[in-house]
PDB file of C-alpha atoms in Angstrom:
ATOM      1  CA  MET A 699      91.495  97.884 135.044  1.00 56.00           C
ATOM      2  CA  THR A 700      92.852 101.046 137.201  1.00 64.00           C
ATOM      3  CA  ASP A 701      91.287 103.869 134.623  1.00 80.00           C
ATOM      4  CA  ALA A 702      87.046 103.293 135.066  1.00 86.00           C
ATOM      5  CA  LEU A 703      84.959 104.088 132.501  1.00 88.00           C
ATOM      6  CA  ASP A 704      82.172 106.328 132.587  1.00 89.00           C
ATOM      7  CA  LYS A 705      78.871 107.252 130.602  1.00 93.00           C
ATOM      8  CA  ARG A 706      80.680 109.445 128.297  1.00 89.00           C
ATOM      9  CA  ASP A 707      83.426 106.894 127.706  1.00 88.00           C
ATOM     10  CA  PHE A 708      80.752 104.728 126.237  1.00 92.00           C
ATOM     11  CA  GLU A 709      79.275 107.532 124.314  1.00 89.00           C
ATOM     12  CA  THR A 710      82.552 108.864 122.748  1.00 86.00           C
ATOM     13  CA  LEU A 711      83.186 104.851 121.790  1.00 88.00           C
ATOM     14  CA  SER A 712      79.703 104.305 120.646  1.00 91.00           C
ATOM     15  CA  GLU A 713      80.124 107.786 118.554  1.00 88.00           C
ATOM     16  CA  PHE A 714      83.257 106.734 117.028  1.00 86.00           C
ATOM     17  CA  ARG A 715      82.169 103.304 116.069  1.00 90.00           C
ATOM     18  CA  TYR A 716      79.230 104.968 114.747  1.00 91.00           C
ATOM     19  CA  GLN A 717      81.157 107.561 112.572  1.00 89.00           C
ATOM     20  CA  LEU A 718      83.789 104.909 111.312  1.00 89.00           C
ATOM     21  CA  ARG A 719      80.822 102.436 110.543  1.00 94.00           C
ATOM     22  CA  ARG A 720      79.137 105.069 108.369  1.00 92.00           C
ATOM     23  CA  PHE A 721      82.852 106.243 106.289  1.00 92.00           C
ATOM     24  CA  LEU A 722      83.222 101.538 106.563  1.00 95.00           C
ATOM     25  CA  ARG A 723      79.234 101.619 104.885  1.00 96.00           C
ATOM     26  CA  PHE A 724      80.650 104.653 101.993  1.00 96.00           C
ATOM     27  CA  SER A 725      83.638 103.214 100.821  1.00 97.00           C
ATOM     28  CA  GLU A 726      82.247 100.021  99.686  1.00 98.00           C
ATOM     29  CA  GLU A 727      78.954 101.608  98.349  1.00 98.00           C
ATOM     30  CA  ALA A 728      81.928 103.809  96.804  1.00 98.00           C
ATOM     31  CA  ALA A 729      84.239 101.365  95.866  1.00 98.00           C
ATOM     32  CA  GLN A 730      81.103  98.862  94.020  1.00 98.00           C
ATOM     33  CA  ALA A 731      80.068 101.410  92.134  1.00 98.00           C
ATOM     34  CA  GLN A 732      82.849 101.691  90.264  1.00 97.00           C
ATOM     35  CA  GLY A 733      82.864  97.557  89.649  1.00 97.00           C
ATOM     36  CA  VAL A 734      85.050  96.237  92.363  1.00 98.00           C
ATOM     37  CA  THR A 735      85.198  94.923  95.661  1.00 98.00           C
ATOM     38  CA  PRO A 736      86.085  96.645  98.703  1.00 97.00           C
ATOM     39  CA  GLN A 737      88.516  94.049  99.499  1.00 98.00           C
ATOM     40  CA  GLN A 738      90.120  94.718  95.837  1.00 98.00           C
ATOM     41  CA  TYR A 739      89.877  98.209  96.354  1.00 98.00           C
ATOM     42  CA  LEU A 740      91.630  97.913  99.859  1.00 98.00           C
ATOM     43  CA  LEU A 741      94.689  95.986  98.267  1.00 98.00           C
ATOM     44  CA  MET A 742      94.997  98.148  95.689  1.00 98.00           C
ATOM     45  CA  LEU A 743      95.179 100.821  97.711  1.00 98.00           C
ATOM     46  CA  HIS A 744      98.041  99.472  99.782  1.00 98.00           C
ATOM     47  CA  THR A 745     100.660  98.798  96.322  1.00 98.00           C
ATOM     48  CA  GLN A 746     100.690 102.750  96.748  1.00 98.00           C
ATOM     49  CA  GLY A 747     101.032 103.220 100.604  1.00 96.00           C
ATOM     50  CA  PHE A 748     105.103 102.467 100.939  1.00 95.00           C
ATOM     51  CA  ASP A 749     107.245 104.820 100.927  1.00 95.00           C
ATOM     52  CA  GLY A 750     109.414 105.485  98.389  1.00 95.00           C
ATOM     53  CA  ARG A 751     107.649 103.067  95.956  1.00 95.00           C
ATOM     54  CA  ASP A 752     104.787 102.211  93.892  1.00 96.00           C
ATOM     55  CA  TRP A 753     104.014  98.121  94.699  1.00 97.00           C
ATOM     56  CA  ALA A 754     104.022  96.174  97.967  1.00 97.00           C
ATOM     57  CA  THR A 755     104.630  92.038  98.917  1.00 96.00           C
ATOM     58  CA  VAL A 756     101.861  89.989  99.004  1.00 95.00           C
ATOM     59  CA  GLY A 757     103.030  89.753 102.937  1.00 94.00           C
ATOM     60  CA  GLU A 758     102.604  93.329 103.510  1.00 97.00           C
ATOM     61  CA  LEU A 759      99.751  93.210 101.681  1.00 98.00           C
ATOM     62  CA  ALA A 760      98.144  90.381 104.364  1.00 98.00           C
ATOM     63  CA  GLU A 761      99.200  92.168 106.992  1.00 98.00           C
ATOM     64  CA  ARG A 762      97.654  96.038 105.795  1.00 98.00           C
ATOM     65  CA  LEU A 763      94.922  93.630 105.191  1.00 98.00           C
ATOM     66  CA  GLN A 764      94.511  91.606 108.355  1.00 98.00           C
ATOM     67  CA  MET A 765      94.537  88.413 106.529  1.00 97.00           C
ATOM     68  CA  VAL A 766      96.444  85.285 106.462  1.00 97.00           C
ATOM     69  CA  PRO A 767      98.730  85.240 103.358  1.00 94.00           C
ATOM     70  CA  HIS A 768      97.301  82.756 101.650  1.00 96.00           C
ATOM     71  CA  GLY A 769      94.039  84.766 101.476  1.00 97.00           C
ATOM     72  CA  ALA A 770      95.936  87.605 100.513  1.00 97.00           C
ATOM     73  CA  VAL A 771      97.228  85.496  97.578  1.00 97.00           C
ATOM     74  CA  ALA A 772      93.971  84.816  96.434  1.00 98.00           C
ATOM     75  CA  LEU A 773      92.851  88.035  96.665  1.00 98.00           C
ATOM     76  CA  VAL A 774      95.636  88.582  93.872  1.00 98.00           C
ATOM     77  CA  LYS A 775      94.590  86.716  91.446  1.00 98.00           C
ATOM     78  CA  ARG A 776      91.598  88.166  91.721  1.00 98.00           C
ATOM     79  CA  CYS A 777      92.431  91.193  91.655  1.00 98.00           C
ATOM     80  CA  GLU A 778      95.176  89.837  88.766  1.00 98.00           C
ATOM     81  CA  ALA A 779      92.332  88.287  86.367  1.00 98.00           C
ATOM     82  CA  LEU A 780      90.621  91.689  86.480  1.00 98.00           C
ATOM     83  CA  THR A 781      94.000  93.274  85.468  1.00 98.00           C
ATOM     84  CA  LEU A 782      94.026  95.498  88.141  1.00 98.00           C
ATOM     85  CA  VAL A 783      97.185  94.399  89.555  1.00 98.00           C
ATOM     86  CA  GLN A 784     100.605  92.681  88.253  1.00 98.00           C
ATOM     87  CA  ARG A 785     102.878  90.293  90.049  1.00 96.00           C
ATOM     88  CA  ARG A 786     106.257  89.947  89.554  1.00 94.00           C
ATOM     89  CA  ARG A 787     109.041  88.225  91.415  1.00 90.00           C
ATOM     90  CA  GLY A 788     111.413  90.365  93.486  1.00 80.00           C
ATOM     91  CA  ASP A 789     114.885  91.715  92.364  1.00 80.00           C
ATOM     92  CA  GLN A 790     116.775  90.694  95.146  1.00 81.00           C
ATOM     93  CA  ASP A 791     115.390  87.598  97.095  1.00 80.00           C
ATOM     94  CA  ARG A 792     113.276  85.935  93.863  1.00 79.00           C
ATOM     95  CA  ARG A 793     110.737  84.127  96.832  1.00 82.00           C
ATOM     96  CA  GLU A 794     109.827  87.654  97.241  1.00 88.00           C
ATOM     97  CA  VAL A 795     105.794  88.550  95.345  1.00 92.00           C
ATOM     98  CA  GLN A 796     105.557  92.256  94.560  1.00 96.00           C
ATOM     99  CA  VAL A 797     102.535  93.318  93.537  1.00 98.00           C
ATOM    100  CA  SER A 798     101.785  96.795  91.803  1.00 98.00           C
ATOM    101  CA  LEU A 799      99.356  97.930  89.869  1.00 98.00           C
ATOM    102  CA  THR A 800      98.163  97.980  86.055  1.00 98.00           C
ATOM    103  CA  ALA A 801      97.037 101.304  84.345  1.00 98.00           C
ATOM    104  CA  LYS A 802      93.324 100.252  84.648  1.00 98.00           C
ATOM    105  CA  GLY A 803      93.811  99.579  88.397  1.00 98.00           C
ATOM    106  CA  PHE A 804      95.246 102.952  88.705  1.00 98.00           C
ATOM    107  CA  GLU A 805      92.673 104.969  87.215  1.00 98.00           C
ATOM    108  CA  VAL A 806      90.097 103.017  89.381  1.00 98.00           C
ATOM    109  CA  LEU A 807      92.134 103.410  92.634  1.00 98.00           C
ATOM    110  CA  GLU A 808      92.716 107.541  91.515  1.00 98.00           C
ATOM    111  CA  LYS A 809      88.950 107.821  91.363  1.00 98.00           C
ATOM    112  CA  LEU A 810      88.135 105.849  94.473  1.00 98.00           C
ATOM    113  CA  ALA A 811      90.834 107.603  96.419  1.00 97.00           C
ATOM    114  CA  PHE A 812      89.344 111.291  95.425  1.00 97.00           C
ATOM    115  CA  VAL A 813      85.865 110.649  96.696  1.00 96.00           C
ATOM    116  CA  HIS A 814      87.485 108.814 100.020  1.00 95.00           C
ATOM    117  CA  ARG A 815      90.061 111.931 100.124  1.00 94.00           C
ATOM    118  CA  GLN A 816      86.592 114.213 100.522  1.00 93.00           C
ATOM    119  CA  GLU A 817      84.472 112.273 102.283  1.00 91.00           C
ATOM    120  CA  LEU A 818      87.253 112.395 105.549  1.00 89.00           C
ATOM    121  CA  LYS A 819      87.783 115.886 104.852  1.00 87.00           C
ATOM    122  CA  SER A 820      83.932 116.193 105.593  1.00 85.00           C
ATOM    123  CA  ALA A 821      84.230 113.181 108.118  1.00 79.00           C
ATOM    124  CA  GLY A 822      87.453 113.786 109.651  1.00 74.00           C
ATOM    125  CA  ARG A 823      86.246 115.991 112.671  1.00 72.00           C
ATOM    126  CA  ARG A 824      83.262 113.151 113.712  1.00 72.00           C
ATOM    127  CA  LEU A 825      86.246 110.415 113.313  1.00 71.00           C
ATOM    128  CA  ARG A 826      88.507 111.737 115.950  1.00 71.00           C
ATOM    129  CA  VAL A 827      88.284 110.017 119.400  1.00 63.00           C
ATOM    130  CA  PRO A 828      88.239 112.931 121.848  1.00 62.00           C
ATOM    131  CA  PHE A 829      89.360 110.754 125.174  1.00 62.00           C
ATOM    132  CA  ARG A 830      91.017 111.955 128.220  1.00 57.00           C
ATOM    133  CA  PRO A 831      94.644 111.749 128.783  1.00 52.00           C
TER     134      PRO A 831
END
């Protein structure tokens, strides 16, 4: 390691992790208040996270959620059972599974995204990491 850490670096990392955890706890509680799990909220959010389309593949969701593909499949199935999402085969590649929101899923996501945006507006400054270049 060529760039030695000093006390201020540890303080900065600690503060960032604290503020990140505060935001994640807020997110967990907000999701539960809407009757979904934090992972279900994130799955719904990530279906809307790709430019120019309102769906995501199971593989993309697994990557965004940092989980193994079969775990993502199980989460999609649970969301589908709650009528939050729907699956369909890809038009170009029939092996591809595209996941999109139902009207109910979009309504839940919209409520959660709104409160998350408000929280980020107030917590945004605290989440910046001021490391020296």
